[in-house]
Amino acid sequence: MNRTDLLGMTTEELKEFAVEMGEKPFRGKQLFKWISAGEKNFENMTDFPKGLREKLTETACIGTLEILEEQIDAGDGTRKFLFGLEDGNAVEGVFMKYRYGNSMCISSQVGCRMGCVFCASGLDGLVRNLSAGEMYDQILLAEESTGEKINHLVIMGTGEPFDNYVNLSRFLKLIHHEKGRNMSYRNITVSTSGIVPGILKFGEEFPQVNLAISLHRLDDEGRSALMPVNRAYPLDSLLEVAKNHALTTGRRVTFEYALIKGENDSDEDVARIIKKLRGILCHVNLIPLNAVKETGLNGSGRKRAAEIAKILEDNGIACTVRRELGAAIDGACGQLRLKSRTKNG
């Protein structure tokens, strides 16, 4: 018998579920509280009578993902997970430890249709969207495995979040709910390749959630070659929307810039960054690219990244070089999934 997955349901939907089971609506509110606390075993829900716990065990479940593989970097505590989905697909998530707390990078889709040439995630294209519950389950399983709470979230794993906007929106509202996890929107960052309509809608509906935009080049011809999405939403229109987003929300935009050797790391490229981003409330996150053999591209290295960071800072562009977490494990998005697929078939 197929069991109903309760993870991803709102309080109102859980109330309706309770009524359908012949219970009072308040049982749905209790379920929401237990789920938000990370409890998946109905037997541990001690404020439910035994008969209800048994009925729930027979007819429902909380989450459908499982951990297929886990890599741990003993040096900095980073953990990379390969999560198995109910339909046989797999996605990745990364648990990271920082001074300010524990952060989790989760996936929003199985695969990706954006076609960025440097990214391992989209080599097979888009398979399907993840549900809000499947996004949520990545957090719960990571917490269960590490024994630690996650208080910061980055939706920057496999997939383009704004290509799955409906489920993304539901997920954000669920984890922010004051009667649930109550995670602050300010502790959440959503990354996009530059889908302008998604940014506009996101700015209206989630002004407190941090926005990150993958740039990687600051000329249309070069960026279109790296990121086909640029053909639909060219740089100038994207940067204008980003500038307005920062002005309207009062929150600076993060621009992700993966440094690719010989592709976007020249002095001319750096001059373009300064020219295009000056006057925008923003922060540039320079990423020393992890080499992915399937793409044939190599990173510029941390030395060049540090040189570029200094030039940007000297010209008034706030900038950091992404901390190298998980150096001993498969760091780039999609690498663990690729390796698993190769190994198994």
Coordinates of C-alpha atoms in Angstrom, one line a residue:
M1 CA 0.0 0.0 0.0
N2 CA 1.3 3.5 -0.9
R3 CA 1.7 5.6 2.2
T4 CA 1.0 9.4 2.1
D5 CA 4.1 11.5 2.5
L6 CA 3.3 14.2 5.1
L7 CA 6.6 16.1 4.6
G8 CA 5.9 19.2 2.5
M9 CA 2.3 19.6 3.7
T10 CA 1.1 22.9 5.2
T11 CA -0.7 23.0 8.6
E12 CA -4.0 23.3 6.8
E13 CA -3.3 20.3 4.6
L14 CA -2.3 18.2 7.7
K15 CA -5.5 19.3 9.4
E16 CA -7.5 18.0 6.4
F17 CA -5.5 14.8 6.5
A18 CA -6.3 14.3 10.2
V19 CA -10.0 14.8 9.5
E20 CA -9.9 12.3 6.7
M21 CA -8.5 9.8 9.1
G22 CA -11.4 10.4 11.5
E23 CA -9.4 12.6 13.9
K24 CA -9.9 16.2 15.2
P25 CA -8.2 18.9 13.1
F26 CA -5.8 19.8 16.0
R27 CA -4.0 16.5 15.4
G28 CA -2.8 18.1 12.1
K29 CA -1.2 21.0 14.0
Q30 CA 0.5 18.5 16.3
L31 CA 1.8 16.6 13.3
F32 CA 3.2 19.8 11.8
K33 CA 5.1 20.5 15.0
W34 CA 6.6 17.1 15.2
I35 CA 7.6 17.2 11.5
S36 CA 9.2 20.6 12.0
A37 CA 11.2 19.2 15.0
G38 CA 12.7 16.6 12.7
E39 CA 10.8 13.6 14.1
K40 CA 10.0 10.9 11.5
N41 CA 8.9 8.0 13.7
F42 CA 5.2 8.2 14.6
E43 CA 5.9 5.9 17.6
N44 CA 7.9 8.8 19.2
M45 CA 5.0 11.2 18.9
T46 CA 4.0 10.8 22.6
D47 CA 1.0 13.1 22.6
F48 CA -0.8 10.8 20.2
P49 CA -2.8 7.8 21.5
K50 CA -1.4 4.4 20.6
G51 CA -4.1 3.7 18.1
L52 CA -3.4 6.9 16.1
R53 CA 0.3 6.2 16.1
E54 CA -0.3 2.7 14.7
K55 CA -2.7 4.1 12.1
L56 CA -0.2 6.7 11.0
T57 CA 2.6 4.2 10.7
E58 CA 0.4 2.1 8.4
T59 CA -0.9 4.9 6.2
A60 CA 1.7 7.7 6.2
C61 CA 5.4 8.5 6.2
I62 CA 7.5 11.6 6.7
G63 CA 10.0 12.0 3.8
T64 CA 10.9 9.5 1.1
L65 CA 14.6 10.1 0.6
E66 CA 17.4 7.9 1.8
I67 CA 21.2 8.5 2.0
L68 CA 22.9 6.5 -0.7
E69 CA 26.4 7.8 0.0
E70 CA 28.1 10.1 2.4
Q71 CA 31.5 11.6 2.1
I72 CA 33.1 13.3 5.1
D73 CA 36.1 15.7 5.1
A74 CA 37.7 15.1 8.4
G75 CA 39.6 18.4 8.2
D76 CA 36.7 20.8 8.2
G77 CA 33.7 18.6 8.9
T78 CA 32.0 19.2 5.5
R79 CA 29.8 16.3 4.5
K80 CA 28.5 15.6 1.0
F81 CA 25.4 13.5 0.6
L82 CA 24.0 11.6 -2.3
F83 CA 20.3 11.3 -1.6
G84 CA 18.2 8.5 -3.3
L85 CA 14.7 9.5 -4.4
E86 CA 11.7 7.2 -4.4
D87 CA 11.7 6.9 -8.2
G88 CA 15.4 5.8 -8.4
N89 CA 16.9 9.2 -9.2
A90 CA 19.5 10.9 -7.0
V91 CA 20.4 14.4 -5.9
E92 CA 23.2 15.9 -3.8
G93 CA 23.4 18.1 -0.7
V94 CA 26.3 19.5 1.3
F95 CA 26.5 20.1 5.0
M96 CA 29.1 22.8 6.0
K97 CA 30.3 24.2 9.3
Y98 CA 31.0 27.9 9.8
R99 CA 31.7 30.1 12.8
Y100 CA 28.1 31.4 12.6
G101 CA 26.5 27.9 12.6
N102 CA 25.7 25.0 10.3
S103 CA 24.7 25.6 6.7
M104 CA 23.2 23.2 4.2
C105 CA 23.3 23.5 0.4
I106 CA 20.4 21.6 -1.1
S107 CA 19.2 20.7 -4.6
S108 CA 16.0 21.9 -6.2
Q109 CA 15.8 19.7 -9.3
V110 CA 17.1 16.3 -10.6
G111 CA 19.5 17.6 -13.2
C112 CA 19.1 21.0 -14.8
R113 CA 18.2 22.4 -18.2
M114 CA 20.2 25.6 -18.0
G115 CA 23.1 24.0 -19.9
C116 CA 26.0 25.9 -18.2
V117 CA 29.1 24.5 -19.8
F118 CA 31.2 24.4 -16.6
C119 CA 28.7 22.6 -14.5
A120 CA 28.4 18.9 -13.8
S121 CA 24.8 19.1 -12.6
G122 CA 23.3 19.7 -16.0
L123 CA 25.3 17.3 -18.2
D124 CA 22.2 15.1 -18.7
G125 CA 19.7 17.9 -18.8
L126 CA 16.6 18.2 -16.6
V127 CA 15.0 15.0 -15.3
R128 CA 12.3 16.5 -13.1
N129 CA 11.5 19.0 -10.3
L130 CA 11.9 18.2 -6.7
S131 CA 8.8 18.6 -4.5
A132 CA 8.9 20.9 -1.4
G133 CA 9.0 17.7 0.7
E134 CA 12.0 16.4 -1.2
M135 CA 13.8 19.7 -0.6
Y136 CA 12.9 19.6 3.1
D137 CA 14.0 16.0 3.5
Q138 CA 17.6 16.8 2.5
I139 CA 17.8 19.0 5.6
L140 CA 16.2 16.4 7.9
L141 CA 18.4 13.5 6.7
A142 CA 21.5 15.7 7.1
E143 CA 20.6 16.6 10.6
E144 CA 19.8 13.0 11.5
S145 CA 23.2 11.9 10.1
T146 CA 25.3 14.7 11.7
G147 CA 23.4 15.0 15.0
E148 CA 23.5 18.7 14.5
K149 CA 20.9 21.4 13.7
I150 CA 21.0 23.4 10.5
N151 CA 20.3 27.1 10.8
H152 CA 21.5 28.4 7.5
L153 CA 20.4 27.3 4.1
V154 CA 21.6 27.7 0.5
I155 CA 19.5 26.6 -2.4
M156 CA 22.5 26.3 -4.8
G157 CA 22.8 22.6 -5.5
T158 CA 21.6 20.8 -8.5
G159 CA 19.0 22.6 -10.5
E160 CA 17.7 26.1 -11.2
P161 CA 15.4 27.1 -8.3
F162 CA 13.4 29.6 -10.3
D163 CA 12.7 26.9 -12.9
N164 CA 10.8 25.2 -10.0
Y165 CA 9.3 28.3 -8.5
V166 CA 6.0 26.9 -7.2
N167 CA 7.7 24.1 -5.1
L168 CA 10.5 26.5 -4.1
S169 CA 7.9 29.0 -2.7
R170 CA 6.1 26.3 -0.8
F171 CA 9.3 25.0 0.7
L172 CA 10.5 28.5 1.8
K173 CA 7.2 29.2 3.5
L174 CA 7.2 25.8 5.3
I175 CA 10.7 26.2 6.8
H176 CA 10.0 29.8 7.8
H177 CA 6.7 29.1 9.4
E178 CA 6.7 30.4 13.0
K179 CA 4.9 27.3 14.3
G180 CA 7.4 25.1 12.6
R181 CA 11.2 25.4 12.1
N182 CA 10.9 29.2 12.2
M183 CA 14.1 29.6 10.1
S184 CA 14.8 33.2 9.4
Y185 CA 14.5 34.3 5.8
R186 CA 17.7 36.2 6.3
N187 CA 19.5 32.9 6.9
I188 CA 18.4 31.6 3.5
T189 CA 20.0 32.2 0.1
V190 CA 18.6 31.3 -3.3
S191 CA 20.9 31.1 -6.3
T192 CA 19.8 31.6 -9.9
S193 CA 21.5 31.6 -13.2
G194 CA 19.7 34.8 -14.1
I195 CA 16.0 34.1 -14.9
V196 CA 14.7 37.7 -14.8
P197 CA 11.0 37.0 -14.3
G198 CA 11.8 34.7 -11.4
I199 CA 14.0 37.4 -9.8
L200 CA 11.2 39.9 -10.1
K201 CA 8.6 37.6 -8.5
F202 CA 11.0 36.5 -5.8
G203 CA 11.8 40.1 -4.9
E204 CA 8.0 40.8 -4.4
E205 CA 7.2 37.6 -2.5
F206 CA 10.5 37.0 -0.5
P207 CA 12.2 40.3 -0.1
Q208 CA 14.1 39.2 3.0
V209 CA 15.6 36.0 1.4
N210 CA 19.1 36.6 0.1
L211 CA 19.5 36.5 -3.7
A212 CA 22.6 35.1 -5.5
I213 CA 23.1 35.4 -9.2
S214 CA 25.6 33.3 -11.2
L215 CA 27.5 35.7 -13.6
H216 CA 30.8 34.1 -14.5
R217 CA 31.4 36.6 -17.4
L218 CA 30.5 40.2 -17.9
D219 CA 30.2 40.4 -21.7
D220 CA 27.1 39.0 -23.5
E221 CA 29.0 37.0 -26.1
G222 CA 31.2 35.3 -23.6
R223 CA 28.5 34.7 -21.0
S224 CA 26.1 33.3 -23.6
A225 CA 28.8 30.8 -24.6
L226 CA 29.2 29.7 -21.0
M227 CA 25.5 30.2 -19.9
P228 CA 22.8 29.8 -22.6
V229 CA 20.3 31.5 -20.3
N230 CA 22.0 34.8 -21.2
R231 CA 20.5 34.6 -24.7
A232 CA 17.1 34.9 -23.1
Y233 CA 18.0 37.4 -20.4
P234 CA 21.1 39.5 -21.6
L235 CA 23.5 41.0 -19.1
D236 CA 22.3 44.6 -19.1
S237 CA 18.7 43.7 -18.4
L238 CA 19.8 41.2 -15.7
L239 CA 22.1 43.7 -14.0
E240 CA 19.3 46.4 -14.1
V241 CA 16.9 44.0 -12.4
A242 CA 19.6 43.0 -9.8
K243 CA 20.3 46.7 -9.1
N244 CA 16.5 47.4 -8.6
H245 CA 16.2 44.3 -6.4
A246 CA 18.9 45.5 -4.1
L247 CA 17.4 49.0 -3.9
T248 CA 13.8 47.7 -3.3
T249 CA 14.7 45.1 -0.7
G250 CA 17.6 46.9 0.9
R251 CA 19.6 43.6 0.7
R252 CA 22.8 43.3 -1.3
V253 CA 22.9 40.9 -4.2
T254 CA 25.6 38.3 -4.3
F255 CA 27.2 37.7 -7.7
E256 CA 28.8 34.3 -8.1
Y257 CA 31.8 34.2 -10.3
A258 CA 33.5 30.9 -11.0
L259 CA 37.1 31.5 -12.1
I260 CA 37.9 29.4 -15.2
K261 CA 41.5 29.4 -16.4
G262 CA 41.9 31.2 -19.7
E263 CA 38.2 31.8 -20.0
N264 CA 37.2 34.6 -17.6
D265 CA 40.2 35.4 -15.4
S266 CA 42.1 38.0 -17.5
D267 CA 42.8 41.6 -16.5
E268 CA 40.3 42.6 -19.2
D269 CA 37.7 40.4 -17.6
V270 CA 38.3 42.0 -14.2
A271 CA 38.0 45.4 -15.7
R272 CA 34.6 44.5 -17.1
I273 CA 33.5 43.3 -13.6
I274 CA 34.4 46.7 -12.1
K275 CA 32.7 48.6 -14.9
K276 CA 29.5 46.6 -14.9
L277 CA 29.0 46.2 -11.2
R278 CA 30.0 49.6 -9.9
G279 CA 27.0 51.3 -8.4
I280 CA 25.1 48.1 -7.5
L281 CA 24.6 47.2 -3.9
C282 CA 26.4 43.8 -4.2
H283 CA 29.1 41.4 -3.2
V284 CA 31.2 39.3 -5.5
N285 CA 31.9 35.7 -4.5
L286 CA 34.9 34.5 -6.4
I287 CA 34.9 30.7 -6.7
P288 CA 38.1 28.8 -7.6
L289 CA 36.4 26.3 -10.0
N290 CA 36.6 22.6 -9.1
A291 CA 37.9 20.7 -12.2
V292 CA 35.2 18.4 -13.7
K293 CA 36.8 16.2 -16.3
E294 CA 33.6 15.9 -18.3
T295 CA 33.7 19.6 -19.1
G296 CA 37.4 19.9 -19.9
L297 CA 37.6 23.2 -17.9
N298 CA 40.1 24.0 -15.2
G299 CA 40.0 26.5 -12.4
S300 CA 42.3 29.5 -12.1
G301 CA 43.6 28.6 -8.7
R302 CA 43.4 30.4 -5.4
K303 CA 46.5 32.6 -6.0
R304 CA 44.8 34.2 -9.1
A305 CA 41.5 34.4 -7.1
A306 CA 43.3 36.4 -4.4
E307 CA 44.9 38.7 -6.9
I308 CA 41.5 39.4 -8.6
A309 CA 39.8 39.9 -5.2
K310 CA 42.4 42.6 -4.2
I311 CA 41.8 44.4 -7.5
L312 CA 38.1 44.4 -7.0
E313 CA 38.3 45.6 -3.4
D314 CA 40.7 48.4 -4.4
N315 CA 38.1 49.5 -6.9
G316 CA 35.2 49.6 -4.4
I317 CA 33.7 46.2 -5.3
A318 CA 33.1 44.1 -2.1
C319 CA 34.6 40.7 -2.7
T320 CA 35.6 37.4 -1.1
V321 CA 37.1 34.2 -2.3
R322 CA 34.9 31.3 -1.4
R323 CA 36.3 29.3 1.5
E324 CA 37.5 25.9 0.2
L325 CA 35.3 23.5 2.1
G326 CA 35.3 19.8 1.5
A327 CA 38.6 19.8 -0.4
A328 CA 39.0 16.0 0.3
I329 CA 35.6 15.1 -1.2
D330 CA 33.8 15.6 -4.5
G331 CA 33.2 19.3 -4.2
A332 CA 31.5 20.4 -7.4
C333 CA 27.7 20.1 -7.7
G334 CA 26.9 16.9 -9.7
Q335 CA 30.2 15.2 -9.2
L336 CA 29.0 12.6 -6.7
R337 CA 25.9 11.9 -8.7
L338 CA 28.0 11.4 -11.8
K339 CA 30.5 9.2 -10.1
S340 CA 27.6 7.0 -8.6
R341 CA 25.9 6.7 -12.0
T342 CA 29.2 5.7 -13.6
K343 CA 29.9 3.1 -10.9
N344 CA 26.4 1.6 -11.1
G345 CA 25.9 1.5 -14.7

